[in-house]
């Protein structure tokens, strides 16, 4: 069982930056596709970034390209989401999710139903 815990969420002003972390325990993070999703009140959970098990491939949705960067350090069993130039519309609870292997990355990177493991989420609020 892969247990995921997110951290790093905070209240920031527009234009600010944050780094979210997703720490795994129970099993090694290696050999898992990892993704970041977010959900704001009244909206569906939205996949925003994902990364292959080795870290060699990443995907980001258009609305965060150039502002968010996903990475991972398998030695530390941790995945990251570096967020910059934050906007009010980035306000949401951010979740990390994991799926065994790289099949999910290539076939359903942004689909919540493709992931077996989820963290509890961390709140990001962007407001002046």
PDB file of C-alpha atoms in Angstrom:
ATOM      1  CA  UNK A   1       0.000   0.000   0.000  1.00  0.00           C
ATOM      2  CA  UNK A   2       1.378   3.388  -1.028  1.00  0.00           C
ATOM      3  CA  UNK A   3       0.578   6.081   1.525  1.00  0.00           C
ATOM      4  CA  UNK A   4       0.862   9.670   0.260  1.00  0.00           C
ATOM      5  CA  UNK A   5       1.018  12.853   2.313  1.00  0.00           C
ATOM      6  CA  UNK A   6       0.984  16.335   0.775  1.00  0.00           C
ATOM      7  CA  UNK A   7       2.351  19.476   2.378  1.00  0.00           C
ATOM      8  CA  UNK A   8       3.337  22.999   1.432  1.00  0.00           C
ATOM      9  CA  UNK A   9      -0.055  24.567   0.873  1.00  0.00           C
ATOM     10  CA  UNK A  10      -0.477  28.106   2.138  1.00  0.00           C
ATOM     11  CA  UNK A  11      -2.119  31.489   1.673  1.00  0.00           C
ATOM     12  CA  UNK A  12      -0.229  33.581  -0.887  1.00  0.00           C
ATOM     13  CA  UNK A  13      -0.783  36.756  -2.837  1.00  0.00           C
ATOM     14  CA  UNK A  14      -1.210  36.750  -6.613  1.00  0.00           C
ATOM     15  CA  UNK A  15       2.147  36.439  -8.303  1.00  0.00           C
ATOM     16  CA  UNK A  16       3.585  34.481  -5.406  1.00  0.00           C
ATOM     17  CA  UNK A  17       5.213  31.059  -5.364  1.00  0.00           C
ATOM     18  CA  UNK A  18       4.838  27.811  -3.456  1.00  0.00           C
ATOM     19  CA  UNK A  19       6.385  24.368  -3.515  1.00  0.00           C
ATOM     20  CA  UNK A  20       4.142  21.429  -2.717  1.00  0.00           C
ATOM     21  CA  UNK A  21       5.598  18.122  -1.594  1.00  0.00           C
ATOM     22  CA  UNK A  22       4.140  14.633  -1.777  1.00  0.00           C
ATOM     23  CA  UNK A  23       5.921  12.179   0.504  1.00  0.00           C
ATOM     24  CA  UNK A  24       5.347   8.456   0.124  1.00  0.00           C
ATOM     25  CA  UNK A  25       5.541   5.730   2.734  1.00  0.00           C
ATOM     26  CA  UNK A  26       4.561   2.090   2.953  1.00  0.00           C
ATOM     27  CA  UNK A  27       6.023   1.386  -0.476  1.00  0.00           C
ATOM     28  CA  UNK A  28       8.672   3.055  -2.541  1.00  0.00           C
ATOM     29  CA  UNK A  29       7.524   5.891  -4.767  1.00  0.00           C
ATOM     30  CA  UNK A  30       9.675   4.449  -7.489  1.00  0.00           C
ATOM     31  CA  UNK A  31       7.794   2.446 -10.156  1.00  0.00           C
ATOM     32  CA  UNK A  32       4.724   4.694  -9.823  1.00  0.00           C
ATOM     33  CA  UNK A  33       3.324   7.376 -12.063  1.00  0.00           C
ATOM     34  CA  UNK A  34       2.594  10.360  -9.829  1.00  0.00           C
ATOM     35  CA  UNK A  35       0.184  13.184 -10.569  1.00  0.00           C
ATOM     36  CA  UNK A  36      -1.083  16.355  -9.003  1.00  0.00           C
ATOM     37  CA  UNK A  37      -4.791  17.111  -9.036  1.00  0.00           C
ATOM     38  CA  UNK A  38      -6.688  20.040  -7.632  1.00  0.00           C
ATOM     39  CA  UNK A  39     -10.263  20.672  -6.640  1.00  0.00           C
ATOM     40  CA  UNK A  40     -12.040  23.878  -5.755  1.00  0.00           C
ATOM     41  CA  UNK A  41     -15.561  24.149  -4.265  1.00  0.00           C
ATOM     42  CA  UNK A  42     -18.270  23.213  -6.702  1.00  0.00           C
ATOM     43  CA  UNK A  43     -15.833  21.932  -9.324  1.00  0.00           C
ATOM     44  CA  UNK A  44     -14.655  18.512 -10.377  1.00  0.00           C
ATOM     45  CA  UNK A  45     -11.217  17.268  -9.467  1.00  0.00           C
ATOM     46  CA  UNK A  46      -8.819  18.436 -12.169  1.00  0.00           C
ATOM     47  CA  UNK A  47      -5.568  16.756 -13.154  1.00  0.00           C
ATOM     48  CA  UNK A  48      -2.844  19.347 -13.700  1.00  0.00           C
ATOM     49  CA  UNK A  49       0.544  17.608 -13.808  1.00  0.00           C
ATOM     50  CA  UNK A  50       1.964  14.122 -13.956  1.00  0.00           C
ATOM     51  CA  UNK A  51       5.365  12.470 -14.117  1.00  0.00           C
ATOM     52  CA  UNK A  52       6.711   9.086 -15.156  1.00  0.00           C
ATOM     53  CA  UNK A  53       8.166   6.670 -12.614  1.00  0.00           C
ATOM     54  CA  UNK A  54      11.726   7.645 -13.534  1.00  0.00           C
ATOM     55  CA  UNK A  55      10.998  11.355 -13.733  1.00  0.00           C
ATOM     56  CA  UNK A  56      12.036  11.420 -17.362  1.00  0.00           C
ATOM     57  CA  UNK A  57       8.673  12.573 -18.639  1.00  0.00           C
ATOM     58  CA  UNK A  58       6.251  15.214 -17.415  1.00  0.00           C
ATOM     59  CA  UNK A  59       2.964  16.658 -18.575  1.00  0.00           C
ATOM     60  CA  UNK A  60       1.209  19.846 -17.537  1.00  0.00           C
ATOM     61  CA  UNK A  61      -2.139  21.212 -18.581  1.00  0.00           C
ATOM     62  CA  UNK A  62      -2.108  24.404 -20.613  1.00  0.00           C
ATOM     63  CA  UNK A  63      -3.341  26.658 -17.816  1.00  0.00           C
ATOM     64  CA  UNK A  64      -0.273  25.897 -15.672  1.00  0.00           C
ATOM     65  CA  UNK A  65       2.402  25.483 -18.355  1.00  0.00           C
ATOM     66  CA  UNK A  66       5.250  27.893 -17.820  1.00  0.00           C
ATOM     67  CA  UNK A  67       4.174  28.468 -14.215  1.00  0.00           C
ATOM     68  CA  UNK A  68       4.155  25.008 -12.589  1.00  0.00           C
ATOM     69  CA  UNK A  69       6.915  22.413 -12.719  1.00  0.00           C
ATOM     70  CA  UNK A  70       6.542  18.868 -11.456  1.00  0.00           C
ATOM     71  CA  UNK A  71       9.543  16.825 -10.374  1.00  0.00           C
ATOM     72  CA  UNK A  72      10.416  13.873  -8.189  1.00  0.00           C
ATOM     73  CA  UNK A  73      13.291  12.504  -6.134  1.00  0.00           C
ATOM     74  CA  UNK A  74      12.870   8.763  -5.813  1.00  0.00           C
ATOM     75  CA  UNK A  75      15.746   8.564  -3.326  1.00  0.00           C
ATOM     76  CA  UNK A  76      13.687  10.776  -1.008  1.00  0.00           C
ATOM     77  CA  UNK A  77      10.396   9.084  -1.913  1.00  0.00           C
ATOM     78  CA  UNK A  78       9.029  12.531  -2.711  1.00  0.00           C
ATOM     79  CA  UNK A  79       7.366  14.303  -5.614  1.00  0.00           C
ATOM     80  CA  UNK A  80       7.143  18.071  -5.923  1.00  0.00           C
ATOM     81  CA  UNK A  81       5.078  20.752  -7.594  1.00  0.00           C
ATOM     82  CA  UNK A  82       6.834  24.080  -7.949  1.00  0.00           C
ATOM     83  CA  UNK A  83       4.225  26.776  -8.512  1.00  0.00           C
ATOM     84  CA  UNK A  84       5.046  30.330  -9.510  1.00  0.00           C
ATOM     85  CA  UNK A  85       3.124  33.394 -10.710  1.00  0.00           C
ATOM     86  CA  UNK A  86       0.101  32.088  -8.830  1.00  0.00           C
ATOM     87  CA  UNK A  87      -3.320  33.371  -9.739  1.00  0.00           C
ATOM     88  CA  UNK A  88      -6.595  33.519  -7.844  1.00  0.00           C
ATOM     89  CA  UNK A  89      -7.951  30.745 -10.072  1.00  0.00           C
ATOM     90  CA  UNK A  90      -5.232  28.423  -8.725  1.00  0.00           C
ATOM     91  CA  UNK A  91      -6.995  28.433  -5.372  1.00  0.00           C
ATOM     92  CA  UNK A  92      -7.928  24.828  -4.560  1.00  0.00           C
ATOM     93  CA  UNK A  93      -7.118  21.782  -2.501  1.00  0.00           C
ATOM     94  CA  UNK A  94      -4.180  20.053  -4.169  1.00  0.00           C
ATOM     95  CA  UNK A  95      -3.874  16.275  -4.109  1.00  0.00           C
ATOM     96  CA  UNK A  96      -1.129  13.943  -5.205  1.00  0.00           C
ATOM     97  CA  UNK A  97      -2.004  10.554  -6.608  1.00  0.00           C
ATOM     98  CA  UNK A  98      -0.085   7.426  -7.545  1.00  0.00           C
ATOM     99  CA  UNK A  99      -0.503   4.536  -9.940  1.00  0.00           C
ATOM    100  CA  UNK A 100       1.748   1.540 -10.457  1.00  0.00           C
ATOM    101  CA  UNK A 101       3.875   1.683 -13.586  1.00  0.00           C
ATOM    102  CA  UNK A 102       3.903   4.182 -16.445  1.00  0.00           C
ATOM    103  CA  UNK A 103       0.788   2.989 -18.265  1.00  0.00           C
ATOM    104  CA  UNK A 104      -1.302   5.650 -16.532  1.00  0.00           C
ATOM    105  CA  UNK A 105       1.082   8.385 -17.656  1.00  0.00           C
ATOM    106  CA  UNK A 106       0.678   7.418 -21.307  1.00  0.00           C
ATOM    107  CA  UNK A 107      -2.992   6.474 -21.268  1.00  0.00           C
ATOM    108  CA  UNK A 108      -4.724   8.574 -18.650  1.00  0.00           C
ATOM    109  CA  UNK A 109      -2.457  11.051 -16.975  1.00  0.00           C
ATOM    110  CA  UNK A 110      -5.286  13.407 -15.927  1.00  0.00           C
ATOM    111  CA  UNK A 111      -7.958  10.818 -15.204  1.00  0.00           C
ATOM    112  CA  UNK A 112      -8.657  10.399 -11.478  1.00  0.00           C
ATOM    113  CA  UNK A 113     -10.003   6.868 -11.997  1.00  0.00           C
ATOM    114  CA  UNK A 114      -6.554   5.748 -13.228  1.00  0.00           C
ATOM    115  CA  UNK A 115      -4.967   6.258  -9.803  1.00  0.00           C
ATOM    116  CA  UNK A 116      -5.096   3.804  -6.905  1.00  0.00           C
ATOM    117  CA  UNK A 117      -3.458   5.921  -4.230  1.00  0.00           C
ATOM    118  CA  UNK A 118      -4.363   9.407  -2.999  1.00  0.00           C
ATOM    119  CA  UNK A 119      -3.178  11.831  -0.373  1.00  0.00           C
ATOM    120  CA  UNK A 120      -5.473  13.851   1.871  1.00  0.00           C
ATOM    121  CA  UNK A 121      -4.775  17.166   0.116  1.00  0.00           C
ATOM    122  CA  UNK A 122      -3.230  20.508   0.987  1.00  0.00           C
ATOM    123  CA  UNK A 123      -4.988  23.864   0.666  1.00  0.00           C
ATOM    124  CA  UNK A 124      -3.604  26.563  -1.606  1.00  0.00           C
ATOM    125  CA  UNK A 125      -5.280  29.968  -1.401  1.00  0.00           C
ATOM    126  CA  UNK A 126      -4.256  32.796  -3.714  1.00  0.00           C
ATOM    127  CA  UNK A 127      -5.739  36.133  -2.775  1.00  0.00           C
ATOM    128  CA  UNK A 128      -4.825  39.741  -2.216  1.00  0.00           C
TER     129      UNK A 128
END
